[in-house]
Amino acid sequence: MSTSKTLLPPTQRPPLTFNRMLLVYILLVSIPFVYSLTQKLEYRGIYEIVLTYLNIMVFAALLAQYPLAGRINAISRVTGLDNGMRLHRKAGELIALFFLLHPFLILAPRFLLSPQRAWGDVWDTAIASEASTGVFAWAVMSVWVLMAMYKDKLKISYEAWRISHGIGFIAVAILGTHHAVTVGRHGRYEIWFDLMWIALCAVAVTIVSYIYFVQPAKQKRRPFKVAHVKKLAATDWDLTIEQDGDFPFDFDAGQFLWINTSGNPYNRTEHPFSIASSPTSLPKISFIIRELGDFTSQLDRLKPGQKVFVDGPYGVFTLNGREASGIALIAGGAGIGPNLGILRQLQSLKEERPVRLIYGNRRYDQMVCQDEIAAIESDLPDFRQTLALEQGQDGIDAHIGFIDKQFLANQIDDDMRENWIFYVCGPPVMVDAVTDHLRALGIPEKQILFEQLSFA
């Protein structure tokens, strides 16, 4: 049996853990405030110091929102796209809350000193011409937040949400930057401080423009076409595409692509799907897709030969650069896709170390590729699959229930806690629960990789 601990040559470094990335993020968005201390402005009390710090840091965080989640490989390789999206969502909630409270926090001392006049001061500030861009930015942010809160009830499509998200960000960034360099304490800083905000805004808007215009132009030069679409299980489909031309393309097992089936790469009707095949399958690429929304419920409408465009690959849910004495794959529902891609690559590498697959679903008829996985069990010297079902079925050997802490504890021994690497993929609720269970069972953060099937 092989004693090597390297799955593949370390062609890419593992991403930062979420906690480390959060620390780096806080330090980076604090830099503008540190720079502001060189402006030698006098502050009138601790409240003004804290509020100035928060104003500057939160606005820097706003301008970092799209670089953080803008599908830029140089950034996502370091952060991990799931970590980046997680921080994007969490930071976005705090940014929106603070942004909406911003005018009231500015005027809060007046409410304490003279509450009778305070509301009049709020109105006077809102209608002042020099504050107009700030008011507009505040109004756009308010609409943005309401759309995010009620998009399901409003039945806003994914495509409309993405477009409005980009347009809203550009509007808030530009209006907010103008407000920052012309009103209040910011407007009294030296020109270089103002130029910093303008430069950061320009970078953020450039990234959005790159995503909306440059990336589609690149996709147009490397088209794909549908090879086949077939039903695999009660709720899952196999979509296979292939390169439509001779151009370089590669990926790592476990990565994902954004797929556009509209026939126009500039149309923002694209959706992220994890790759379920190994690189040895090229020029074909396969995906396992669960029926969950408008697009996925219409997969049967795709026709062989139909042109599609892809953006990617993205993600660091891969074998590259990892060291471990064993590999544990934990999949919930459609999370089997990237895990199956990794498993297929392990088979092609004739992997000799222990490999375990824990695969959960509601019912057995939702399980995919069971014949293939059984064949891999026969092919690899130390591979075993364990099923977890919410609803049991006669004749099927499976754990009945969720992939909970006790179930995982029964599957994980001491050696696995110290030396194995764990790949977790599935719906967000499942991924959050399983990763929490693994940490509680003593699995170090650096040995847990996860991918959530959600980018909304």
Tab-separated table of N, CA and C in Angstrom, residues 2 6 14 28 33 44 69 87 152 164 166 172 198 210 232 265 278 296 340 355 358 428:
chain	number	residue	atom	x	y	z
A	2	SER	N	0.478	2.246	-0.715
A	2	SER	CA	1.241	3.479	-0.815
A	2	SER	C	1.322	4.172	0.530
A	6	THR	N	0.521	12.736	-0.304
A	6	THR	CA	0.118	13.799	-1.210
A	6	THR	C	-0.814	13.258	-2.272
A	14	PRO	N	-4.101	25.506	-0.328
A	14	PRO	CA	-5.452	25.515	0.226
A	14	PRO	C	-5.848	26.929	0.626
A	28	LEU	N	-7.851	44.784	6.535
A	28	LEU	CA	-7.790	45.515	5.267
A	28	LEU	C	-8.762	46.693	5.250
A	33	PHE	N	-9.142	53.927	7.787
A	33	PHE	CA	-9.267	54.668	9.044
A	33	PHE	C	-7.894	54.994	9.612
A	44	ARG	N	-14.338	65.453	18.782
A	44	ARG	CA	-15.034	65.931	19.966
A	44	ARG	C	-15.644	64.747	20.712
A	69	ALA	N	-16.565	38.782	-3.883
A	69	ALA	CA	-17.418	37.740	-4.467
A	69	ALA	C	-17.553	37.904	-5.974
A	87	LEU	N	-18.710	35.347	3.602
A	87	LEU	CA	-18.360	36.646	4.162
A	87	LEU	C	-19.102	37.764	3.433
A	152	ASP	N	-38.133	36.311	-2.394
A	152	ASP	CA	-38.911	35.086	-2.587
A	152	ASP	C	-40.401	35.407	-2.720
A	164	SER	N	-30.012	43.330	-10.910
A	164	SER	CA	-30.330	44.433	-10.002
A	164	SER	C	-29.274	44.572	-8.921
A	166	GLY	N	-26.040	43.974	-9.257
A	166	GLY	CA	-24.894	44.664	-9.838
A	166	GLY	C	-25.153	46.145	-10.051
A	172	VAL	N	-24.831	52.636	-5.520
A	172	VAL	CA	-24.486	52.958	-4.133
A	172	VAL	C	-23.008	53.315	-4.022
A	198	ILE	N	-11.904	57.483	-4.299
A	198	ILE	CA	-12.230	57.454	-5.724
A	198	ILE	C	-11.576	56.254	-6.400
A	210	TYR	N	-16.080	44.247	-15.529
A	210	TYR	CA	-15.349	43.084	-16.051
A	210	TYR	C	-16.250	41.847	-16.056
A	232	LEU	N	-31.281	10.708	-13.848
A	232	LEU	CA	-30.499	9.728	-13.109
A	232	LEU	C	-31.301	9.105	-11.974
A	265	PRO	N	-23.745	34.856	-24.489
A	265	PRO	CA	-22.944	34.961	-23.266
A	265	PRO	C	-23.176	36.247	-22.493
A	278	SER	N	-14.188	13.787	-13.737
A	278	SER	CA	-12.767	14.049	-13.509
A	278	SER	C	-12.162	14.662	-14.764
A	296	THR	N	-33.655	24.441	-13.180
A	296	THR	CA	-33.351	23.017	-13.011
A	296	THR	C	-34.561	22.133	-13.286
A	340	LEU	N	-18.453	13.080	-6.266
A	340	LEU	CA	-18.325	12.009	-7.252
A	340	LEU	C	-17.189	12.317	-8.218
A	355	VAL	N	-10.485	5.627	1.614
A	355	VAL	CA	-11.437	6.639	1.146
A	355	VAL	C	-12.819	6.235	1.657
A	358	ILE	N	-19.766	9.231	2.686
A	358	ILE	CA	-21.032	9.272	3.415
A	358	ILE	C	-22.001	10.069	2.550
A	428	PRO	N	-26.966	24.418	2.091
A	428	PRO	CA	-26.309	25.212	3.142
A	428	PRO	C	-26.585	24.735	4.555
